[in-house]
Coordinates of C-alpha atoms and ligand atoms in Angstrom, one line a residue:
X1 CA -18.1 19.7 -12.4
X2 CA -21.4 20.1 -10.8
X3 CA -21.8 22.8 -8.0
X4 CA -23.2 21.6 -4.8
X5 CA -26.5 23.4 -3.9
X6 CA -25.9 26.6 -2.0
X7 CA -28.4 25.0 0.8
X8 CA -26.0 22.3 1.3
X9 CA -22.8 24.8 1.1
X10 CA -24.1 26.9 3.9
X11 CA -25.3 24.5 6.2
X12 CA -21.5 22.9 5.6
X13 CA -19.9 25.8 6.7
X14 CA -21.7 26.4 9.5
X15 CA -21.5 23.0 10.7
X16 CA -17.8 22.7 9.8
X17 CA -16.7 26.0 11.6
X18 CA -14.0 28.7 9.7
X19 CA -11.3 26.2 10.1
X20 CA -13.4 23.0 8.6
X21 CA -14.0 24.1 4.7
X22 CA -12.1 26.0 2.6
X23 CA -13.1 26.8 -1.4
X24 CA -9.2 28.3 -1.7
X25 CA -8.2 27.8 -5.2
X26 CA -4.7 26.0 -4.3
X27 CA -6.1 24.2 -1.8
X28 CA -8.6 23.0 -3.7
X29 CA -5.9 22.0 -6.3
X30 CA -3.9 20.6 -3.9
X31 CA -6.4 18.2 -2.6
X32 CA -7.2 17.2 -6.0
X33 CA -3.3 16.5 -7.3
X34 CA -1.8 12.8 -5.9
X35 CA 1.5 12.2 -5.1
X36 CA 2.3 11.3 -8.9
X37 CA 1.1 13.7 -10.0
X38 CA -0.8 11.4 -12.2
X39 CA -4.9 11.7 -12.6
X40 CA -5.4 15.3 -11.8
X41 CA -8.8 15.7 -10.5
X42 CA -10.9 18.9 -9.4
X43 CA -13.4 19.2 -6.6
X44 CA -15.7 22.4 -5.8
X45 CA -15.3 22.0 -2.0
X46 CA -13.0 20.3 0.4
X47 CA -14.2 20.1 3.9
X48 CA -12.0 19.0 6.8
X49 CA -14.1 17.7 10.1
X50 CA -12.3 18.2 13.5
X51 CA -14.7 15.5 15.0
X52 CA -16.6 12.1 14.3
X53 CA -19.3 14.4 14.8
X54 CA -18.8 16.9 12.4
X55 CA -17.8 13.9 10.4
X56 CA -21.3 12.5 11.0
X57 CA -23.4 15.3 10.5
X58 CA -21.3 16.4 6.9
X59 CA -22.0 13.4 5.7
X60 CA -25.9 13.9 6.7
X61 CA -26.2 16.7 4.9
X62 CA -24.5 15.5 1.6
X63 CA -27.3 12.4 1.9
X64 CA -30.0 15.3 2.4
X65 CA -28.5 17.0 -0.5
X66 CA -27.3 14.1 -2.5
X67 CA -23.7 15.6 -2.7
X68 CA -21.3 12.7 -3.9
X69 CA -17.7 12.9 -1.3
X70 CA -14.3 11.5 -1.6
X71 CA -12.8 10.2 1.5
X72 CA -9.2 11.6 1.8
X73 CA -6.3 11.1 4.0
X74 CA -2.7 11.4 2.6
X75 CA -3.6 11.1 -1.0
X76 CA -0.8 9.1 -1.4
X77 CA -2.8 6.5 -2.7
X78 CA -1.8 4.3 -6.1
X79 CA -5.2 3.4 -7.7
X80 CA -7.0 6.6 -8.3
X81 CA -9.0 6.3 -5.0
X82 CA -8.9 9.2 -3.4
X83 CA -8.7 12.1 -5.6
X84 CA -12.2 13.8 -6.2
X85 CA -12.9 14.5 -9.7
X86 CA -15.9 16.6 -9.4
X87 CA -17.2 15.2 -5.9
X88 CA -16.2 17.3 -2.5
X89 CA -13.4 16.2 -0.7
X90 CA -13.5 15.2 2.6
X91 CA -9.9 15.5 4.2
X92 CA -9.8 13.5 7.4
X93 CA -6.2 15.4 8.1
X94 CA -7.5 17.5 10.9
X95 CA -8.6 14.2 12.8
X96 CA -5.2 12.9 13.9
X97 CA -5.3 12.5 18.2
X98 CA -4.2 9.4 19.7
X99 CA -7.1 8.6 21.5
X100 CA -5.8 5.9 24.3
X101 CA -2.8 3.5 24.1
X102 CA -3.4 0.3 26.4
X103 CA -0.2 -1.3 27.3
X104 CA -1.1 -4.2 29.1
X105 CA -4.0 -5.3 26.1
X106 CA -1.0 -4.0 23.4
X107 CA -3.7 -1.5 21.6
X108 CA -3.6 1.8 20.5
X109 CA -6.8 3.6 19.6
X110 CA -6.1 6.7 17.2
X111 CA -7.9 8.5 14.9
X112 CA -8.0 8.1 10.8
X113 CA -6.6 11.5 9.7
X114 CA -3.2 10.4 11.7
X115 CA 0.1 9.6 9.9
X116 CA 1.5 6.1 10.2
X117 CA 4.6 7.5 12.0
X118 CA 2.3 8.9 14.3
X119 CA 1.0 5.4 15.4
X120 CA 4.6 3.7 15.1
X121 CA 5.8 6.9 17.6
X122 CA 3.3 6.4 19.7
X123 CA 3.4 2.8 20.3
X124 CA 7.4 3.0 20.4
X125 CA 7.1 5.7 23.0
X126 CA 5.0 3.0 24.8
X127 CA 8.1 0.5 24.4
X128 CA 5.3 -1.2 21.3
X129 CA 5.5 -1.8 18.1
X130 CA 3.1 -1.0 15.2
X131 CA 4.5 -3.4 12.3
X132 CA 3.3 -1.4 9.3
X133 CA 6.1 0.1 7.5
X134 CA 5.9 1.3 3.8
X135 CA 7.4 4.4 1.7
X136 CA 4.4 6.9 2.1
X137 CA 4.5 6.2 5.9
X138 CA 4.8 9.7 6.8
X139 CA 1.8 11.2 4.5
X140 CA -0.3 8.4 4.4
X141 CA -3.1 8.1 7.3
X142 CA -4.2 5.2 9.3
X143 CA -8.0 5.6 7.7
X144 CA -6.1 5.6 4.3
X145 CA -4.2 2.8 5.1
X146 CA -7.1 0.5 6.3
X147 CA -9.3 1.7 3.2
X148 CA -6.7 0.0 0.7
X149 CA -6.1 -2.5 2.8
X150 CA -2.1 -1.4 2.3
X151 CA 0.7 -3.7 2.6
X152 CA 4.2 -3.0 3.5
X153 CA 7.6 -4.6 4.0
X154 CA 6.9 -6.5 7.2
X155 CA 3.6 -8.4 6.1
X156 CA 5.6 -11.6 6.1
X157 CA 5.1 -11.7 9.9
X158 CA 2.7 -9.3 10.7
X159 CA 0.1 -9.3 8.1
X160 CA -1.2 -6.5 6.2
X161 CA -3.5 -3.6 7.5
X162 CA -6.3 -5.2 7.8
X163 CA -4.6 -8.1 10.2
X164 CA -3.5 -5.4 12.3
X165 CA -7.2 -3.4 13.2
X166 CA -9.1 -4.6 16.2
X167 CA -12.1 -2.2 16.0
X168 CA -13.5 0.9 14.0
X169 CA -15.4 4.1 14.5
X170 CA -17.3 4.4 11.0
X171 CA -19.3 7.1 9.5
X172 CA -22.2 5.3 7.9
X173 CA -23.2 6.9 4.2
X174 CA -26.4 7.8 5.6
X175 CA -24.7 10.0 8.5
X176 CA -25.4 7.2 11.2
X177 CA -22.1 6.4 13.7
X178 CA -21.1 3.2 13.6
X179 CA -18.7 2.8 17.3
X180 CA -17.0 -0.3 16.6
X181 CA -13.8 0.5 18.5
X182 CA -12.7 -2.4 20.7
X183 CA -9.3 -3.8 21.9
X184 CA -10.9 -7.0 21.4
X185 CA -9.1 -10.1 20.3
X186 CA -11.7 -12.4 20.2
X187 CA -15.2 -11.1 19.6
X188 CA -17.6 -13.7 17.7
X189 CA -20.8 -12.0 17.6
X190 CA -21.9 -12.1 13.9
X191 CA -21.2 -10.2 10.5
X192 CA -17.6 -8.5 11.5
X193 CA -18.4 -5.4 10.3
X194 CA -14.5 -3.8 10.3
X195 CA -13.5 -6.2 7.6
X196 CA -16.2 -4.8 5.5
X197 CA -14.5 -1.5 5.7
X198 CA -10.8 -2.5 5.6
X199 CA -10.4 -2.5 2.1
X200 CA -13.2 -0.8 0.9
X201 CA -11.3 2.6 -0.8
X202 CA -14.4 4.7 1.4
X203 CA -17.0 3.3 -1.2
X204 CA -19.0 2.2 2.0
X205 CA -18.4 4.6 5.0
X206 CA -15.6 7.0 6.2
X207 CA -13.7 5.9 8.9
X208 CA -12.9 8.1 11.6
X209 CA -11.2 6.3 14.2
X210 CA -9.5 2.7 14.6
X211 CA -8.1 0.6 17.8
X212 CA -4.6 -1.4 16.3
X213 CA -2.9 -4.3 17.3
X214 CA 0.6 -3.5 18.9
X215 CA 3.2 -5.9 19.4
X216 CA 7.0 -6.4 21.5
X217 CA 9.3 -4.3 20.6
X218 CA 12.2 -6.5 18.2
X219 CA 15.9 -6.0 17.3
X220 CA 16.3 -6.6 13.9
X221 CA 19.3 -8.0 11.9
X222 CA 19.9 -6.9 8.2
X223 CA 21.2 -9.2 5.4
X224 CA 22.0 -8.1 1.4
X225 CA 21.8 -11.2 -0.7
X226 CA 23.2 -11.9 -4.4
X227 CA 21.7 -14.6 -5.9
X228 CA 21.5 -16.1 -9.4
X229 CA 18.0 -17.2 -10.2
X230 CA 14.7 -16.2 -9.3
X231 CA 14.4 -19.7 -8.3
X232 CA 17.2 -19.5 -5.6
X233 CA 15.7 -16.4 -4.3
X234 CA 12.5 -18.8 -3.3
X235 CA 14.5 -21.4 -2.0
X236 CA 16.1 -19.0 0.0
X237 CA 13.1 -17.9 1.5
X238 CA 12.2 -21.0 2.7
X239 CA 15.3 -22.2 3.7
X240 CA 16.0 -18.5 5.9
X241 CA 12.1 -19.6 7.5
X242 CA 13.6 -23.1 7.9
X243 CA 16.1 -21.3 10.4
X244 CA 14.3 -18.2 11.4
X245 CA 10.6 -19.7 11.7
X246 CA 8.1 -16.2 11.8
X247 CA 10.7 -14.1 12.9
X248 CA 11.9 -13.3 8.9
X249 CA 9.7 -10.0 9.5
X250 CA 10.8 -8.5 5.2
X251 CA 12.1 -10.7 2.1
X252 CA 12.5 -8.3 -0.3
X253 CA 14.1 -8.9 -4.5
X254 CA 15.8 -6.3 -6.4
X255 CA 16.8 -6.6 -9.6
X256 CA 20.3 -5.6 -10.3
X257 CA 18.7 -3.4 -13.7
X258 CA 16.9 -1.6 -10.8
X259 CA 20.4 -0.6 -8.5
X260 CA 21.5 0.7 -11.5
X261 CA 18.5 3.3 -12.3
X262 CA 18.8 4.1 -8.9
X263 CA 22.4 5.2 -9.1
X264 CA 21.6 7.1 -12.2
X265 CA 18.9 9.1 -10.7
X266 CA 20.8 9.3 -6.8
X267 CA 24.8 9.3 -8.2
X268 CA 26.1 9.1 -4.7
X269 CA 24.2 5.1 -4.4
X270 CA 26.7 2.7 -3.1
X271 CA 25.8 -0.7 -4.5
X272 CA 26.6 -2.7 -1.4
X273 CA 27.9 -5.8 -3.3
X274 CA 28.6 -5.4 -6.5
X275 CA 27.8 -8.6 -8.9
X276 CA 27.2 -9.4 -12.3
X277 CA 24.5 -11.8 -10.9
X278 CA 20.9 -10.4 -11.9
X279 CA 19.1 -10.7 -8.1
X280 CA 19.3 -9.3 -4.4
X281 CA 17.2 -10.0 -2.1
X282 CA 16.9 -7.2 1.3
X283 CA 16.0 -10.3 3.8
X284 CA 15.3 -8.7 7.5
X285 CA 15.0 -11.1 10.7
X286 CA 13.9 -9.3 14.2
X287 CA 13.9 -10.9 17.7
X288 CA 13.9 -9.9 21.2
X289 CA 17.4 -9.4 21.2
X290 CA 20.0 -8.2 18.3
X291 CA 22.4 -11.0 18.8
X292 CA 19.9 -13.5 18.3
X293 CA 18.8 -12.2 15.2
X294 CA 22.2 -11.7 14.1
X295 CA 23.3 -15.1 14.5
X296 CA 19.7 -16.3 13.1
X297 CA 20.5 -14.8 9.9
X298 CA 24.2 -15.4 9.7
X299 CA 23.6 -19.3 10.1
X300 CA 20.7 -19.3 7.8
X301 CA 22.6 -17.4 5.0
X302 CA 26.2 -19.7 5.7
X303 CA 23.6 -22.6 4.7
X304 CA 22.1 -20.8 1.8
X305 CA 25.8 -20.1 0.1
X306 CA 27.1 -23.4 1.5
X307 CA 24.2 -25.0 -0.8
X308 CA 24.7 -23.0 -3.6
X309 CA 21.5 -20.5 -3.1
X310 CA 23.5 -17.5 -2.5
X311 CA 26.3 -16.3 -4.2
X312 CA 27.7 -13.8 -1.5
X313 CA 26.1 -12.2 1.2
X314 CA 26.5 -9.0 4.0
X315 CA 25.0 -8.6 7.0
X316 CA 24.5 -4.9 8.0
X317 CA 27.4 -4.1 10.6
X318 CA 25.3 -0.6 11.8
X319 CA 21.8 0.6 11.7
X320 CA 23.0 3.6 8.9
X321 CA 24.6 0.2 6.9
X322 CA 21.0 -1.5 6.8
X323 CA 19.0 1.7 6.1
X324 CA 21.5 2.5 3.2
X325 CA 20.4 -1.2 1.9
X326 CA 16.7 -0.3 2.4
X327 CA 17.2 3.2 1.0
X328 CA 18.2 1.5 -2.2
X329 CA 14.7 -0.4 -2.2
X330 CA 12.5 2.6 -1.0
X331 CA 14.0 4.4 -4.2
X332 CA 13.5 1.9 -6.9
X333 CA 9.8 3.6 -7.6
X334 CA 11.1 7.0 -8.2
X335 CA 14.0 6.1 -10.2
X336 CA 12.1 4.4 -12.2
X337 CA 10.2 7.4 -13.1
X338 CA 13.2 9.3 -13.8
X339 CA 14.5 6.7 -16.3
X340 CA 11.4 7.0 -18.5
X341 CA 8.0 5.6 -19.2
X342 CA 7.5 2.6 -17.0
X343 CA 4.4 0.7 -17.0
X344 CA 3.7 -0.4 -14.0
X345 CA 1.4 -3.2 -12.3
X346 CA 1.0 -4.6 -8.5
X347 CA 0.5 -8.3 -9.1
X348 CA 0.6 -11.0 -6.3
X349 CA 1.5 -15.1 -7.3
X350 CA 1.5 -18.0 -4.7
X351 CA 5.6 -17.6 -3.7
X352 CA 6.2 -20.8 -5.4
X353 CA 4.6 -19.7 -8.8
X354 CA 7.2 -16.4 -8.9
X355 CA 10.1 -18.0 -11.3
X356 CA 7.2 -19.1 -13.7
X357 CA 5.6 -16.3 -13.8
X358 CA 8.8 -14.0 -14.1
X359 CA 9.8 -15.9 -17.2
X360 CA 6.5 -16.1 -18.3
X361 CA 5.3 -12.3 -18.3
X362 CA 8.8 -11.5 -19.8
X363 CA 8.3 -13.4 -23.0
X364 CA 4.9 -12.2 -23.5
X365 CA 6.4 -8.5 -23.3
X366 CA 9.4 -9.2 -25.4
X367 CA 6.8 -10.6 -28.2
X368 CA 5.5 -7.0 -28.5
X369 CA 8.5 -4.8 -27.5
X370 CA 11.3 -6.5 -28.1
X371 CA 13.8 -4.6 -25.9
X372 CA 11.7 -3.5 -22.9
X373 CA 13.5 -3.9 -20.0
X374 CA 11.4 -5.2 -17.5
X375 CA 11.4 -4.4 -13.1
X376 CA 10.3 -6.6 -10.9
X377 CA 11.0 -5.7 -7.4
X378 CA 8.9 -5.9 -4.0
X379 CA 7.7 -8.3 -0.9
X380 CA 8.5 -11.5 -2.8
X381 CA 8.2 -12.8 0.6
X382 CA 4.3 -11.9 0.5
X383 CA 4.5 -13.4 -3.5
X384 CA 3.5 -9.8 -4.6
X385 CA 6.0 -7.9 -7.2
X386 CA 6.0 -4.2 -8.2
X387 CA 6.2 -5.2 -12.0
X388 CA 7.6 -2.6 -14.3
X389 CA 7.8 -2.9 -18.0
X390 CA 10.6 0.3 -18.8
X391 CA 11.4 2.0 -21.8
X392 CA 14.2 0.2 -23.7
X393 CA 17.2 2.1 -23.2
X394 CA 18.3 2.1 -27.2
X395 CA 14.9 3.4 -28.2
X396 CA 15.9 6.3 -30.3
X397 CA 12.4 7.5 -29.5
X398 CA 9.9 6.2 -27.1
X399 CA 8.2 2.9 -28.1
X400 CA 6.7 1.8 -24.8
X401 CA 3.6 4.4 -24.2
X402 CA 1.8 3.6 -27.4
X403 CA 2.3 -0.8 -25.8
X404 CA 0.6 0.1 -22.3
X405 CA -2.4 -1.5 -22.5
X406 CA -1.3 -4.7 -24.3
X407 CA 1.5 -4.9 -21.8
X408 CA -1.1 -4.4 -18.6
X409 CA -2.9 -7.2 -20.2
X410 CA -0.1 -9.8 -20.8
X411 CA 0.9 -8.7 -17.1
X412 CA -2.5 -9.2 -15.9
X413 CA -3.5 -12.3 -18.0
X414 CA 0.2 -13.8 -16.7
X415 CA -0.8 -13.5 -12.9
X416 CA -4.1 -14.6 -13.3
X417 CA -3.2 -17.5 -15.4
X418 CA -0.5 -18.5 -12.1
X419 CA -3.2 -18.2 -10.0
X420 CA -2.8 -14.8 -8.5
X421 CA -4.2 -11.4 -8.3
X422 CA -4.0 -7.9 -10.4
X423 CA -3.9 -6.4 -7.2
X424 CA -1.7 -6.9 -4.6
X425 CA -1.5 -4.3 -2.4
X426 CA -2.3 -1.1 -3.7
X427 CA -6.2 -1.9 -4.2
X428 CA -8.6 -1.0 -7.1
X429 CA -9.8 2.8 -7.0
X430 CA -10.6 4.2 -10.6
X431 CA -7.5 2.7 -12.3
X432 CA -8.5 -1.3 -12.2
X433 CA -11.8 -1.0 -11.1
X434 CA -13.1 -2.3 -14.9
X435 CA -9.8 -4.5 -15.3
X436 CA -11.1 -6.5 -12.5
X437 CA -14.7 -6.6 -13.6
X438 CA -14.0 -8.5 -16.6
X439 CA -11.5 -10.9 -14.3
X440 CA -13.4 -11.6 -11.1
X441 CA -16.2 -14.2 -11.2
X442 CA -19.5 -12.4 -11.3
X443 CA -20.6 -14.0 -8.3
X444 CA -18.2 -11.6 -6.6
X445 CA -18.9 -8.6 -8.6
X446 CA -22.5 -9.3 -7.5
X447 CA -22.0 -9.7 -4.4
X448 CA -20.2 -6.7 -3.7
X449 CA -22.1 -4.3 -5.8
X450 CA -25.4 -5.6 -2.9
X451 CA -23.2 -4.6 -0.3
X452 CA -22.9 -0.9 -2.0
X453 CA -26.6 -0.8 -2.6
X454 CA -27.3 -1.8 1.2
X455 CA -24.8 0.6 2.6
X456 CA -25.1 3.7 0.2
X457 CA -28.3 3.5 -1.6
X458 CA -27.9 6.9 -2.8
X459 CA -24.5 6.5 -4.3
X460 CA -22.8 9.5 -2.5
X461 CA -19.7 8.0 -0.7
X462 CA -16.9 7.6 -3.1
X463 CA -19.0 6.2 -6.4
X464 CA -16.9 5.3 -9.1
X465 CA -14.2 3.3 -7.3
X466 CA -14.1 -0.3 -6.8
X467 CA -17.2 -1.6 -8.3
X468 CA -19.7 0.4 -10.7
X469 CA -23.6 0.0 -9.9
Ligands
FAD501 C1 6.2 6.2 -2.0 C2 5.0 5.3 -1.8 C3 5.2 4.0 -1.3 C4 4.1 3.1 -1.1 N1 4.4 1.9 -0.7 C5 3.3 1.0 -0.4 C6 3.6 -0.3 0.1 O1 4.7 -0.7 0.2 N2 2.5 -1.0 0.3 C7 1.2 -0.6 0.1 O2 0.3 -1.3 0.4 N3 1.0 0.6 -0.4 C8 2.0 1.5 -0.7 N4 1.7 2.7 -1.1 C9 0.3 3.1 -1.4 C10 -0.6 3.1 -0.2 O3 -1.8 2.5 -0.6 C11 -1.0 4.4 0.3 O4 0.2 5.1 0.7 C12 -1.9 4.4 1.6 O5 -2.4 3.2 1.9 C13 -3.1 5.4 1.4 O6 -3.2 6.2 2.5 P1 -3.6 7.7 2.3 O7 -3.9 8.2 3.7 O8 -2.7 8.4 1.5 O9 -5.0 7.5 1.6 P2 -5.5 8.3 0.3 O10 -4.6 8.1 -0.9 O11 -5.9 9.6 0.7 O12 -6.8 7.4 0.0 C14 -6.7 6.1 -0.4 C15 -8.1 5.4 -0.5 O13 -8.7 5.4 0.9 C16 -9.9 6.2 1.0 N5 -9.8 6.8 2.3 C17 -8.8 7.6 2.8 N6 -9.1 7.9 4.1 C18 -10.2 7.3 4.4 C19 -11.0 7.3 5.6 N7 -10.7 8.0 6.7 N8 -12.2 6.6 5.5 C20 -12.6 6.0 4.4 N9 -11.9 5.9 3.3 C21 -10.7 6.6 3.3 C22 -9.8 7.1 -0.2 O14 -11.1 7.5 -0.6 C23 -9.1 6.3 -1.2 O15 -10.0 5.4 -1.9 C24 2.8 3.6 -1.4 C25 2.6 4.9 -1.8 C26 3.7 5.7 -2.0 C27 3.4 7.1 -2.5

């Protein structure tokens, strides 16, 4: 790890203030550790601006000094994104004020070191909505979240992160302030210059601030399918949209291999329906009022079992009922990684491609580990599945570690060959940053290796992730 110049280190602290560095051992180990624990980096200095203008003039002086810096929020990230390994860290945690909530325009402008709860609070307090809802919501930050561009369980109707950002406030790489916060809707004046940075993983600026759509508060009804193909579980989908038009907000599949790991790992887990059938599917519709929704779903699901797509089905009596369903989903990840190796993947196919490609990917796997018993669980609804190849169960020792990369490969190969994407939601970071070099066209790796040269010439604002130049 290289040192940055003492120049640079002094001019930090001052500029920073006793509260805005620290070169603390743990927390310098802290800031370099993700929520896996997997990828352990290191970084010699982690500063931690209070303002868009400390922001601005940190950033100045690692261009002066050519000090590389890692954007950080919760670190919670699932790519290898956002923890240094060598580079300072710049944690936006300290950067977290709401800066104005407009009711009547339904926009909330809050800064990037903020939790997602703190946004969803704030806009509820407000009698608003912010859609976004996903597992790390209360570590991850609203700059993380538009970096990776993250997803959720309610992208069905609201879109992802980047659907949901009106405007930015941006540190340029060469210390410049970019103020591109607005509440605007419409706003056609050239090269839209947040979509650059949604998505971007901090490889082209750090943001510091964002204006965020907000929405009409919803009631929300809660169903727990069984069905008995993947196939079904599509149909379903449509035919619940055939009722329920936009307003199926999540459409979530669970495997019934994956209910059990998670009542191996949690013991007290009450499997809400218990079926020899291998899928469920969490399926969530919200409208102005709860017996609407109610009676949306109920009427969509009588139809689905009534033609043979459903096998049984409960609709949550109480709010604790539904958030036992969704505690089941929200655990899947971690009880995975108490079961064993798992190698994972977050692959996206068009909706209608999903039983092909399940049955696909699955032979592929079995032809190099026989037994592996294979995950698949997520926002079917949004054609993108966590997909988890797991230790076999009768290994008598483990088989699966030594198959990783041929099994990322028949996974990736798989979704690319049904015309989809190697990542879904979770973005590209360190992990598949080569992966998708040898996928994408070169036109696009091109293309976005100019738009790193324009923006960061010098190469000091997050190198290594996303693209290599
Ligand atoms: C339990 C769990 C469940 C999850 N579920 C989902 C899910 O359902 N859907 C989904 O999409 N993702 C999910 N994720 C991953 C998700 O991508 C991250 O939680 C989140 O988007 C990253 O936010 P963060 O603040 O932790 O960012 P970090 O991890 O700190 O950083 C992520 C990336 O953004 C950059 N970055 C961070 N802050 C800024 C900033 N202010 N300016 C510029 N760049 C910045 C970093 O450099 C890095 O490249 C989950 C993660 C966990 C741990």
């Amino acid at each position: 790890m290289t040192l940055p110049p003492d120049a640079f280190l002094t001019d930090a602290k001052a500029l920073l203030g006793p509260k805005g560095w620290s070169e603390d051992e743990d927390k310098l180990k802290e800031a370099a550790s993700p929520w896996r624990g997997t990828w352990p980096g290191k970084t010699p200095f982690l500063a931690m601006p209070a303002s868009t203008q400390d922001a601005a003039g940190l950033v100045k002086l690692c261009a002066e000094h050519r000090v590389a810096l890692v954007p950080q929020g919760g670190n919670t990230g699932l790519v290898d994104g956002g923890t240094p390994h060598g580079e300072i860290t710049v944690s936006m945690r300290r950067m977290t004020s709401v800066r104005g909530l407009d009711k009547r325009n339904n926009s909330l402008t809050i800064e990037a070191g903020a939790p997602l709860v703190d946004a969803q609070s704030a806009a509820d307090e407000a009698n608003r909505l912010f859609p976004l809802s996903l597992g790390s919501e209360g570590q991850a930050t609203i700059g993380g979240l538009i970096s990776t561009n993250a997803g959720g369980v309610a992208v069905l109707r609201y879109g992802m992160m980047r659907d949901l950002v009106l405007g930015l406030e941006v540190v340029l790489p060469s210390g410049e302030i970019w103020d591109g916060l607005s509440g605007l809707r419409k706003n056609n004046t050239g090269y839209d210059l947040k979509h650059l940075f949604a998505g971007a993983e901090g490889t082209l600026g750090l943001i510091t601030a964002a204006t965020l759509k907000l929405f009409p508060k919803v009631a929300k009804a809660t169903g727990w399918v069984i069905c008995k193909s993947s196939s079904d579980v599509v149909d379903l989908l449509a035919l619940t949209r055939d009722h329920a038009g936009d307003t199926v907000t999540s459409f979530e599949i669970i495997p019934a291999n994956a209910i059990e790991m998670v009542k191996v790992d949690v013991p007290d887990t009450r499997d809400p329906a218990p079926s020899p059938l291998p899928w469920r599917v969490l399926v969530e519709v919200s409208m102005a009022r709860e017996d609407q929704a109610r009676e949306t779903l109920m009427a969509a699901l009588a139809d689905a079992m009534e033609k043979g797509l459903a096998e049984n089905a409960i609709i949550a009596e109480t709010v604790s009922q539904a958030d036992s369903f969704w505690h089941i989903r929200e655990t899947i990840p971690l009880s995975k990684r108490a079961y064993g190796t798992a190698v994972n993947h977050d692959v996206s196919v068009p909706v209608s491609a999903i039983p092909d490609f399940l049955d696909a990917a699955e032979t592929e796997i079995h032809k190099v580990v026989s037994a592996a018993e294979i995950v698949a669980f997520g926002h079917v609804g949004d054609g993108n599945l966590h997909y988890s190849a797991c230790e076999p169960k009768a290994a008598s020792k483990p088989i699966l570690a030594s198959h990783a990369d041929e099994i990322t490969r028949i996974v990736h190969d798989q979704a690319m060959r049904f015309g989809g994407s190697i990542s879904a939601e979770h973005g590209v970071g360190r992990l598949k940053r080569d992966e998708l070099a040898r996928i994408r066209p070169q036109a696009a790796t091109d293309t976005m290796r100019a738009i790193k040269m324009a923006l960061d010439p010098l190469g000091i604002m997050n190198p290594g992730r996303v693209v290599s130049v």
